[in-house]
Coordinates of N, CA and C in Angstrom, one line a residue:
Chain K
E504 N -15.9 1.8 19.1 CA -14.7 2.5 18.7 C -15.0 4.0 18.9
I505 N -14.1 4.7 19.5 CA -14.2 6.1 19.8 C -13.8 6.9 18.5
V506 N -14.7 7.9 18.1 CA -14.4 8.8 17.0 C -14.1 10.2 17.6
L507 N -13.0 10.7 17.0 CA -12.6 12.1 17.4 C -13.0 13.0 16.3
T508 N -13.7 14.1 16.5 CA -14.1 15.0 15.5 C -13.5 16.4 15.8
Q509 N -12.7 16.9 14.9 CA -12.1 18.2 15.2 C -12.8 19.3 14.4
S510 N -12.8 20.4 15.0 CA -13.4 21.6 14.4 C -12.7 22.9 14.8
P511 N -12.6 23.9 13.9 CA -13.2 23.7 12.5 C -12.2 22.9 11.6
G512 N -12.6 22.6 10.4 CA -11.8 21.9 9.5 C -10.6 22.8 9.1
T513 N -10.9 24.1 8.8 CA -9.9 25.1 8.5 C -10.1 26.3 9.3
L514 N -9.0 26.9 9.8 CA -9.1 28.1 10.6 C -8.2 29.1 10.0
S515 N -8.7 30.2 9.6 CA -7.9 31.3 9.0 C -7.7 32.4 9.9
L516 N -6.5 32.7 10.3 CA -6.1 33.7 11.3 C -4.9 34.4 10.9
S517 N -4.6 35.5 11.6 CA -3.4 36.3 11.3 C -2.4 36.1 12.4
P518 N -1.1 36.3 12.1 CA -0.1 36.2 13.2 C -0.4 37.2 14.3
G519 N -0.2 36.7 15.5 CA -0.5 37.6 16.7 C -1.9 37.3 17.3
E520 N -2.8 36.7 16.5 CA -4.1 36.3 17.0 C -4.1 35.1 17.8
R521 N -5.2 34.8 18.4 CA -5.4 33.6 19.3 C -6.1 32.5 18.5
A522 N -5.7 31.3 18.6 CA -6.3 30.2 17.9 C -6.9 29.2 18.9
T523 N -8.1 28.8 18.7 CA -8.8 27.8 19.5 C -9.3 26.7 18.6
L524 N -8.7 25.5 18.9 CA -9.0 24.3 18.1 C -9.7 23.3 19.0
S525 N -10.8 22.7 18.5 CA -11.6 21.8 19.3 C -11.5 20.3 18.8
C526 N -11.6 19.5 19.8 CA -11.5 18.0 19.5 C -12.6 17.4 20.4
R527 N -13.6 16.8 19.7 CA -14.8 16.2 20.5 C -14.8 14.7 20.3
A528 N -14.9 14.0 21.4 CA -14.9 12.5 21.3 C -16.4 12.0 21.3
S529 N -16.6 10.9 20.6 CA -17.9 10.3 20.6 C -18.3 9.7 21.9
Q530 N -17.4 9.4 22.8 CA -17.7 9.0 24.1 C -16.5 9.4 25.0
S531 N -16.8 9.4 26.3 CA -15.8 9.9 27.2 C -14.4 9.3 27.1
V532 N -13.4 10.1 27.1 CA -12.0 9.7 26.9 C -11.2 10.1 28.2
S533 N -10.3 9.3 28.6 CA -9.4 9.6 29.7 C -8.5 10.8 29.3
S534 N -8.5 11.8 30.1 CA -7.6 13.0 29.8 C -6.2 12.5 29.7
S535 N -5.8 11.5 30.5 CA -4.4 11.1 30.5 C -3.9 10.6 29.1
Y536 N -4.9 10.2 28.3 CA -4.6 9.6 27.0 C -5.0 10.5 25.8
L537 N -5.1 11.8 26.0 CA -5.4 12.7 24.9 C -4.2 13.5 24.6
A538 N -3.8 13.5 23.3 CA -2.6 14.2 22.9 C -2.9 15.1 21.7
W539 N -2.1 16.1 21.4 CA -2.2 17.0 20.3 C -0.8 17.0 19.5
Y540 N -0.9 17.0 18.2 CA 0.3 17.0 17.3 C 0.1 18.1 16.3
Q541 N 1.3 18.6 15.9 CA 1.4 19.6 14.8 C 2.1 18.9 13.6
Q542 N 1.6 19.1 12.4 CA 2.3 18.6 11.2 C 2.4 19.7 10.2
K543 N 3.6 19.9 9.7 CA 3.8 20.8 8.6 C 4.0 20.0 7.3
P544 N 3.8 20.6 6.2 CA 3.9 19.9 4.9 C 5.3 19.2 4.7
G545 N 5.2 17.9 4.4 CA 6.4 17.2 4.1 C 7.2 16.7 5.4
Q546 N 6.6 17.0 6.5 CA 7.2 16.6 7.8 C 6.4 15.6 8.6
A547 N 7.1 14.9 9.5 CA 6.4 14.0 10.4 C 5.7 14.9 11.4
P548 N 4.6 14.3 12.0 CA 4.0 15.0 13.1 C 4.9 15.3 14.3
R549 N 4.6 16.3 15.1 CA 5.4 16.6 16.3 C 4.5 16.7 17.5
L550 N 4.9 16.0 18.5 CA 4.0 16.0 19.8 C 4.1 17.4 20.4
L551 N 2.9 17.9 20.7 CA 2.8 19.2 21.3 C 2.3 19.1 22.8
I552 N 1.2 18.3 23.0 CA 0.6 18.2 24.3 C 0.2 16.7 24.5
Y553 N 0.5 16.3 25.8 CA 0.1 14.9 26.2 C -0.7 15.1 27.5
G554 N -1.4 14.1 27.8 CA -2.3 14.1 29.0 C -3.2 15.3 29.0
A555 N -3.7 15.7 27.8 CA -4.6 16.8 27.6 C -4.1 18.2 27.8
S556 N -3.1 18.3 28.8 CA -2.7 19.7 29.1 C -1.2 19.9 29.4
S557 N -0.4 18.8 29.3 CA 1.0 18.9 29.6 C 1.8 19.2 28.3
R558 N 2.6 20.2 28.3 CA 3.4 20.5 27.1 C 4.6 19.5 27.0
A559 N 4.8 19.0 25.7 CA 6.0 18.2 25.5 C 7.2 19.0 25.6
T560 N 8.4 18.3 25.7 CA 9.7 19.0 25.8 C 9.9 19.9 24.6
G561 N 10.3 21.2 25.0 CA 10.6 22.1 23.9 C 9.5 22.9 23.3
I562 N 8.3 22.6 23.7 CA 7.1 23.3 23.1 C 6.9 24.6 23.8
P563 N 6.8 25.7 23.1 CA 6.6 27.0 23.7 C 5.3 27.1 24.5
D564 N 5.4 28.0 25.5 CA 4.2 28.1 26.4 C 3.0 28.8 25.8
R565 N 3.1 29.3 24.5 CA 1.9 29.8 23.9 C 1.0 28.7 23.5
F566 N 1.4 27.5 23.5 CA 0.6 26.3 23.3 C 0.0 25.8 24.6
S567 N -1.3 25.6 24.7 CA -1.9 25.0 25.9 C -3.0 24.1 25.5
G568 N -3.2 23.1 26.3 CA -4.3 22.2 26.1 C -5.2 22.1 27.4
S569 N -6.5 21.9 27.1 CA -7.4 21.8 28.2 C -8.6 20.8 27.8
G570 N -9.4 20.6 28.8 CA -10.6 19.8 28.5 C -10.6 18.5 29.3
S571 N -11.8 17.8 29.2 CA -12.0 16.5 29.9 C -13.2 15.9 29.3
G572 N -13.4 14.6 29.6 CA -14.6 13.9 29.1 C -14.6 13.8 27.6
T573 N -15.5 14.5 27.0 CA -15.6 14.4 25.5 C -15.1 15.7 24.8
D574 N -14.8 16.7 25.5 CA -14.4 18.0 24.8 C -13.1 18.5 25.3
F575 N -12.2 18.6 24.3 CA -10.8 19.0 24.5 C -10.5 20.2 23.6
T576 N -9.6 21.1 24.0 CA -9.2 22.3 23.3 C -7.7 22.5 23.3
L577 N -7.2 22.8 22.1 CA -5.8 23.3 22.0 C -5.9 24.8 21.7
T578 N -5.2 25.6 22.5 CA -5.1 27.0 22.3 C -3.7 27.5 22.0
I579 N -3.6 28.3 21.0 CA -2.3 29.0 20.7 C -2.6 30.4 21.0
S580 N -1.9 31.0 22.0 CA -2.3 32.3 22.6 C -2.0 33.4 21.6
R581 N -0.8 33.4 21.0 CA -0.4 34.4 20.0 C 0.3 33.7 18.9
L582 N -0.4 33.7 17.7 CA 0.2 32.9 16.6 C 1.5 33.5 16.1
E583 N 2.5 32.6 15.9 CA 3.7 33.0 15.2 C 3.6 32.4 13.8
P584 N 4.4 33.0 12.8 CA 4.3 32.5 11.5 C 4.6 31.0 11.3
E585 N 5.4 30.4 12.2 CA 5.7 29.0 12.1 C 4.6 28.1 12.7
D586 N 3.6 28.7 13.3 CA 2.5 27.9 13.8 C 1.4 27.4 12.8
F587 N 1.5 28.0 11.6 CA 0.5 27.6 10.6 C 0.8 26.2 10.0
A588 N -0.1 25.3 10.3 CA 0.2 23.9 10.1 C -1.2 23.2 10.2
V589 N -1.1 21.8 10.2 CA -2.3 21.0 10.5 C -2.1 20.4 11.9
Y590 N -3.2 20.4 12.7 CA -3.1 20.0 14.0 C -4.1 18.8 14.2
Y591 N -3.6 17.7 14.9 CA -4.4 16.5 15.1 C -4.5 16.3 16.6
C592 N -5.7 15.8 17.0 CA -5.8 15.3 18.4 C -5.8 13.8 18.2
Q593 N -5.5 13.1 19.3 CA -5.3 11.6 19.3 C -5.6 11.1 20.7
Q594 N -6.3 9.9 20.7 CA -6.6 9.3 22.0 C -6.2 7.8 22.0
Y595 N -5.9 7.3 23.1 CA -5.5 5.9 23.3 C -6.6 5.2 24.0
G596 N -7.1 4.1 23.4 CA -8.1 3.2 24.1 C -7.4 1.9 24.5
S597 N -7.8 1.4 25.6 CA -7.1 0.2 26.2 C -7.7 -1.1 25.9
S598 N -9.0 -1.2 25.5 CA -9.7 -2.5 25.4 C -10.3 -2.7 24.1
P599 N -9.6 -3.3 23.1 CA -8.2 -3.6 23.1 C -7.4 -2.4 22.8
P600 N -6.1 -2.5 23.0 CA -5.3 -1.3 22.8 C -5.4 -0.8 21.3
S601 N -5.7 0.5 21.2 CA -5.8 1.1 19.9 C -5.6 2.6 20.0
H602 N -5.3 3.3 18.9 CA -5.1 4.7 18.9 C -6.0 5.3 17.8
T603 N -6.6 6.4 18.1 CA -7.5 7.1 17.1 C -7.0 8.6 17.0
F604 N -7.0 9.0 15.7 CA -6.7 10.4 15.5 C -7.9 11.1 15.0
G605 N -8.0 12.4 15.3 CA -9.0 13.2 14.6 C -8.6 13.5 13.2
Q606 N -9.5 14.1 12.4 CA -9.3 14.3 11.0 C -8.4 15.5 10.7
G607 N -8.1 16.3 11.8 CA -7.2 17.4 11.6 C -7.9 18.7 11.4
T608 N -7.2 19.8 11.9 CA -7.6 21.2 11.6 C -6.4 21.8 11.0
K609 N -6.7 22.4 9.8 CA -5.7 23.2 9.1 C -5.7 24.6 9.6
L610 N -4.6 25.1 10.1 CA -4.5 26.5 10.5 C -3.8 27.2 9.5
E611 N -4.5 28.1 8.8 CA -3.8 28.9 7.7 C -3.8 30.4 7.9
I612 N -2.9 31.0 7.2 CA -2.7 32.4 7.4 C -3.8 33.2 6.6
K613 N -4.4 34.1 7.3 CA -5.5 34.9 6.7 C -4.9 36.0 5.9
Chain Z
E1249 N 21.0 11.4 21.1 CA 19.9 12.0 20.4 C 19.0 10.8 19.8
V1250 N 17.7 10.9 20.0 CA 16.8 9.9 19.5 C 16.6 10.1 18.0
Q1251 N 16.7 9.0 17.3 CA 16.4 9.1 15.9 C 15.8 7.8 15.4
L1252 N 14.8 8.0 14.5 CA 14.1 6.9 13.8 C 14.2 7.0 12.3
V1253 N 14.7 6.0 11.7 CA 14.9 6.1 10.2 C 14.2 4.9 9.5
E1254 N 13.1 5.2 8.8 CA 12.4 4.2 8.1 C 13.0 3.9 6.7
S1255 N 12.8 2.7 6.2 CA 13.2 2.3 4.9 C 12.3 1.2 4.4
G1256 N 12.4 0.9 3.1 CA 11.7 -0.3 2.6 C 10.5 0.0 1.8
G1257 N 10.1 1.3 1.7 CA 8.9 1.6 0.9 C 9.2 1.5 -0.6
G1258 N 8.2 1.6 -1.3 CA 8.3 1.5 -2.8 C 7.0 1.2 -3.5
L1259 N 7.1 0.9 -4.7 CA 5.9 0.6 -5.5 C 5.7 -0.9 -5.5
V1260 N 4.5 -1.4 -5.3 CA 4.2 -2.8 -5.2 C 2.8 -3.0 -5.9
Q1261 N 2.6 -4.1 -6.5 CA 1.3 -4.4 -7.1 C 0.3 -4.9 -6.1
P1262 N -1.0 -4.7 -6.4 CA -2.0 -5.2 -5.5 C -1.8 -6.7 -5.2
G1263 N -2.0 -7.1 -4.0 CA -1.7 -8.5 -3.6 C -0.3 -8.8 -3.2
G1264 N 0.6 -7.9 -3.5 CA 2.0 -8.1 -3.2 C 2.3 -7.9 -1.7
S1265 N 3.6 -8.0 -1.4 CA 4.2 -7.9 -0.1 C 5.3 -6.9 0.0
L1266 N 5.5 -6.3 1.2 CA 6.6 -5.4 1.4 C 7.0 -5.4 2.9
R1267 N 8.2 -5.3 3.2 CA 8.6 -5.2 4.6 C 9.3 -3.8 4.8
L1268 N 8.7 -3.1 5.8 CA 9.3 -1.8 6.2 C 10.2 -2.0 7.4
S1269 N 11.3 -1.2 7.5 CA 12.2 -1.2 8.6 C 12.3 0.1 9.2
C1270 N 12.5 0.2 10.5 CA 12.7 1.4 11.2 C 13.9 1.2 12.2
A1271 N 15.0 1.8 11.8 CA 16.2 1.7 12.7 C 16.2 2.8 13.7
A1272 N 16.4 2.4 14.9 CA 16.3 3.4 16.0 C 17.7 3.6 16.6
S1273 N 17.9 4.8 17.1 CA 19.2 5.2 17.8 C 18.8 6.1 18.9
G1274 N 19.6 6.1 20.0 CA 19.4 6.9 21.1 C 18.5 6.3 22.2
F1275 N 17.9 5.2 21.9 CA 17.1 4.5 22.9 C 17.0 3.0 22.4
T1276 N 16.4 2.2 23.3 CA 16.3 0.8 23.0 C 14.9 0.4 22.6
V1277 N 14.8 -0.1 21.4 CA 13.4 -0.4 20.9 C 12.7 -1.4 21.8
S1278 N 13.4 -2.4 22.2 CA 12.8 -3.5 23.0 C 12.3 -3.1 24.4
S1279 N 12.7 -1.9 24.8 CA 12.3 -1.4 26.2 C 11.1 -0.4 26.0
N1280 N 10.7 -0.2 24.8 CA 9.7 0.8 24.6 C 8.5 0.2 23.8
Y1281 N 7.4 1.0 23.9 CA 6.2 0.6 23.0 C 6.5 1.3 21.7
M1282 N 6.4 0.6 20.6 CA 6.7 1.1 19.3 C 5.5 0.9 18.3
S1283 N 5.3 1.9 17.5 CA 4.1 1.8 16.6 C 4.4 2.2 15.2
W1284 N 3.5 1.9 14.3 CA 3.4 2.3 12.9 C 2.2 3.1 12.8
V1285 N 2.3 4.3 12.1 CA 1.2 5.2 11.8 C 1.3 5.5 10.3
R1286 N 0.2 5.6 9.6 CA 0.3 5.9 8.2 C -0.5 7.1 7.8
Q1287 N -0.2 7.6 6.7 CA -1.0 8.8 6.2 C -1.1 8.7 4.7
A1288 N -2.3 8.4 4.2 CA -2.6 8.4 2.8 C -2.4 9.8 2.2
P1289 N -2.1 9.9 0.9 CA -1.8 11.2 0.3 C -2.9 12.2 0.5
G1290 N -2.6 13.3 1.1 CA -3.6 14.4 1.3 C -4.6 14.1 2.4
K1291 N -4.4 13.0 3.2 CA -5.3 12.6 4.2 C -4.7 12.7 5.6
G1292 N -5.5 12.3 6.6 CA -5.0 12.4 8.0 C -4.2 11.2 8.4
L1293 N -3.9 11.2 9.7 CA -3.1 10.1 10.3 C -4.0 8.9 10.7
E1294 N -3.5 7.7 10.5 CA -4.2 6.5 10.9 C -3.2 5.6 11.6
W1295 N -3.5 5.2 12.8 CA -2.7 4.3 13.5 C -2.8 2.9 12.9
V1296 N -1.7 2.2 12.8 CA -1.7 0.9 12.1 C -1.4 -0.3 13.1
S1297 N -0.4 -0.1 14.0 CA 0.0 -1.3 14.8 C 0.9 -0.8 15.9
V1298 N 0.9 -1.6 17.0 CA 1.8 -1.3 18.1 C 2.4 -2.6 18.6
I1299 N 3.7 -2.6 19.1 CA 4.3 -3.7 19.8 C 4.8 -3.2 21.2
Y1300 N 4.3 -3.9 22.2 CA 4.7 -3.5 23.5 C 6.1 -4.0 23.9
S1301 N 6.7 -3.5 24.9 CA 8.0 -3.9 25.4 C 8.0 -5.4 25.7
G1302 N 6.8 -5.9 26.2 CA 6.7 -7.3 26.6 C 6.5 -8.2 25.4
G1303 N 6.3 -7.6 24.2 CA 6.1 -8.4 23.0 C 4.7 -8.5 22.5
S1304 N 3.7 -8.1 23.2 CA 2.3 -8.1 22.8 C 2.2 -7.2 21.6
T1305 N 1.3 -7.6 20.6 CA 1.1 -6.8 19.4 C -0.4 -6.6 19.2
Y1306 N -0.7 -5.4 18.6 CA -2.1 -5.1 18.3 C -2.1 -4.3 17.0
Y1307 N -3.3 -4.5 16.3 CA -3.5 -3.9 15.0 C -4.8 -3.2 14.8
A1308 N -4.8 -2.3 13.9 CA -6.0 -1.7 13.4 C -6.8 -2.7 12.7
D1309 N -8.1 -2.6 12.7 CA -9.0 -3.6 12.0 C -8.7 -3.6 10.5
S1310 N -8.3 -2.5 10.0 CA -8.0 -2.4 8.5 C -6.8 -3.2 8.0
V1311 N -6.0 -3.6 9.0 CA -4.8 -4.3 8.5 C -4.6 -5.7 9.2
K1312 N -5.5 -6.0 10.2 CA -5.4 -7.2 10.9 C -5.5 -8.4 10.0
G1313 N -4.6 -9.3 10.2 CA -4.5 -10.5 9.4 C -3.6 -10.4 8.2
R1314 N -3.2 -9.1 7.9 CA -2.4 -8.9 6.7 C -1.0 -8.3 7.1
F1315 N -1.0 -7.5 8.1 CA 0.3 -6.9 8.5 C 0.8 -7.5 9.8
T1316 N 2.1 -7.6 10.0 CA 2.7 -8.1 11.2 C 3.8 -7.2 11.6
I1317 N 3.7 -6.7 12.9 CA 4.8 -5.9 13.5 C 5.7 -6.8 14.2
S1318 N 7.0 -6.4 14.2 CA 8.0 -7.2 14.9 C 9.2 -6.3 15.2
R1319 N 10.2 -6.9 15.9 CA 11.4 -6.1 16.1 C 12.6 -7.1 16.2
D1320 N 13.8 -6.6 16.0 CA 15.0 -7.3 16.1 C 15.8 -6.6 17.2
N1321 N 15.9 -7.2 18.3 CA 16.6 -6.5 19.4 C 18.0 -6.3 19.2
S1322 N 18.7 -7.2 18.5 CA 20.1 -7.1 18.2 C 20.4 -6.0 17.3
K1323 N 19.4 -5.6 16.4 CA 19.6 -4.5 15.5 C 18.9 -3.2 15.9
N1324 N 18.2 -3.3 17.0 CA 17.5 -2.2 17.5 C 16.6 -1.6 16.4
T1325 N 15.9 -2.5 15.8 CA 15.1 -2.1 14.6 C 13.7 -2.7 14.7
L1326 N 12.7 -1.9 14.2 CA 11.3 -2.3 14.2 C 10.9 -2.6 12.8
Y1327 N 10.0 -3.5 12.6 CA 9.6 -3.9 11.2 C 8.1 -3.9 11.1
L1328 N 7.7 -3.8 9.8 CA 6.3 -4.0 9.5 C 6.2 -4.8 8.2
Q1329 N 5.8 -6.1 8.4 CA 5.6 -7.0 7.2 C 4.2 -6.8 6.7
M1330 N 4.1 -6.4 5.5 CA 2.8 -6.1 4.9 C 2.5 -7.1 3.7
N1331 N 1.5 -7.8 3.9 CA 1.1 -8.8 2.9 C -0.3 -8.5 2.3
S1332 N -0.6 -9.1 1.2 CA -2.0 -8.9 0.6 C -2.3 -7.4 0.4
L1333 N -1.3 -6.6 -0.1 CA -1.5 -5.2 -0.1 C -2.6 -4.8 -1.1
R1334 N -3.3 -3.7 -0.7 CA -4.4 -3.2 -1.5 C -4.1 -1.7 -1.8
A1335 N -4.8 -1.2 -2.8 CA -4.6 0.2 -3.2 C -4.8 1.1 -2.0
E1336 N -5.7 0.8 -1.1 CA -6.0 1.7 0.0 C -4.9 1.7 1.1
D1337 N -3.9 0.8 0.9 CA -2.8 0.8 1.8 C -1.7 1.8 1.4
T1338 N -1.9 2.5 0.2 CA -1.0 3.5 -0.2 C -0.9 4.6 0.7
A1339 N 0.3 4.9 1.2 CA 0.4 5.9 2.3 C 1.9 6.1 2.6
V1340 N 2.2 7.2 3.3 CA 3.5 7.3 4.0 C 3.4 6.6 5.3
Y1341 N 4.3 5.7 5.6 CA 4.3 5.0 6.8 C 5.4 5.5 7.8
Y1342 N 4.9 5.9 8.9 CA 5.8 6.5 10.0 C 6.0 5.4 11.1
C1343 N 7.2 5.3 11.6 CA 7.3 4.6 12.9 C 7.4 5.6 13.9
A1344 N 6.9 5.3 15.1 CA 6.9 6.3 16.2 C 7.0 5.6 17.5
R1345 N 7.7 6.2 18.4 CA 7.8 5.7 19.8 C 6.6 6.2 20.6
L1346 N 6.0 5.3 21.4 CA 4.9 5.6 22.3 C 5.6 5.8 23.6
G1347 N 5.7 7.1 24.0 CA 6.4 7.5 25.2 C 5.5 7.4 26.4
H1348 N 6.0 7.1 27.6 CA 5.3 7.0 28.8 C 5.7 8.3 29.6
Y1349 N 4.6 8.9 30.2 CA 4.8 10.1 30.9 C 4.2 10.0 32.3
Y1350 N 4.9 10.3 33.3 CA 4.4 10.2 34.7 C 4.4 11.6 35.3
G1351 N 3.3 12.0 36.0 CA 3.4 13.2 36.7 C 2.1 13.5 37.5
S1352 N 2.2 14.1 38.6 CA 1.0 14.5 39.4 C 0.0 13.4 39.6
G1353 N 0.5 12.1 39.8 CA -0.3 11.0 40.0 C -1.0 10.4 38.8
S1354 N -0.6 10.9 37.6 CA -1.2 10.4 36.4 C -0.1 9.8 35.5
Y1355 N -0.6 9.0 34.6 CA 0.2 8.3 33.6 C -0.3 8.6 32.2
S1356 N 0.5 9.0 31.3 CA 0.1 9.3 30.0 C 0.9 8.6 28.9
L1357 N 0.3 8.4 27.8 CA 1.0 7.8 26.6 C 0.8 8.7 25.4
A1358 N 1.9 8.9 24.7 CA 1.8 9.8 23.5 C 3.0 9.4 22.5
F1359 N 2.8 9.6 21.3 CA 3.8 9.4 20.3 C 4.8 10.5 20.3
D1360 N 5.9 10.3 21.0 CA 6.8 11.4 21.2 C 8.0 11.5 20.2
Y1361 N 8.4 10.5 19.5 CA 9.4 10.5 18.5 C 8.9 9.8 17.2
W1362 N 9.1 10.5 16.1 CA 8.6 10.0 14.8 C 9.8 9.9 13.8
G1363 N 9.7 8.9 12.9 CA 10.7 8.9 11.8 C 10.2 9.9 10.7
Q1364 N 11.0 9.9 9.6 CA 10.6 10.8 8.5 C 9.6 10.3 7.6
G1365 N 9.3 9.0 7.7 CA 8.3 8.3 6.9 C 8.9 7.7 5.6
T1366 N 8.2 6.6 5.2 CA 8.6 6.0 3.9 C 7.3 5.7 3.1
L1367 N 7.3 6.0 1.8 CA 6.1 6.0 1.0 C 5.9 4.6 0.4
V1368 N 4.8 4.1 0.6 CA 4.3 2.8 0.0 C 3.2 3.1 -1.0
T1369 N 3.4 2.7 -2.2 CA 2.5 2.9 -3.3 C 2.0 1.5 -3.8
V1370 N 0.7 1.2 -3.7 CA 0.2 0.0 -4.2 C -0.6 0.3 -5.4
S1371 N -0.1 -0.2 -6.6 CA -0.7 0.1 -7.8 C -0.2 -0.9 -8.9
S1372 N -1.1 -1.1 -9.9 CA -0.6 -2.0 -11.0 C -0.1 -1.2 -12.1

């Protein structure tokens, strides 16, 4: 079973700053099956990035994803007030089919 | 407009059963991969189950043998039958569509639409 470890657990930044969130897999993951989600309190998660680097529909271009193998990164170039939330990475494994989420990174206002 | 609306959550005693429903609109459930994802209070996301368009079903080890995912094509609705419930099953349960994405010679899967969630509390 693949384990996804996100770091840091909490990231404290100010609006306008750049955020870099990490997701490390316990073994190599197909980039095609690596996604990132944003979740605000009391809301369902929202898809941000699929295929490690493709933005979902309606996602601003300040959000970008990168990485391959075991190391993936979500970058928010300039933080807006509405970006402060919890972010999860997620991967799909095919044998047998299963999905794994990281434990999340909380992005809070400094 | 795509919409997913869950219902059926509530308070149930340990060992009890509950059936969750997820009514979909804006797309056809039977033509898509559909999943249940849960979130315990104050915790992260945990995948629970998936049903493929062809009808194959898969489960997380934590629920295997106790939960059953199904769908009613005539009602365009997804279900999760939960039996032998335990305290650790307490969570908000979300239904989600597993979308397929094609581009630049690659194929991706991701949970692209989510319901608002329904709370299941297992307690005596």
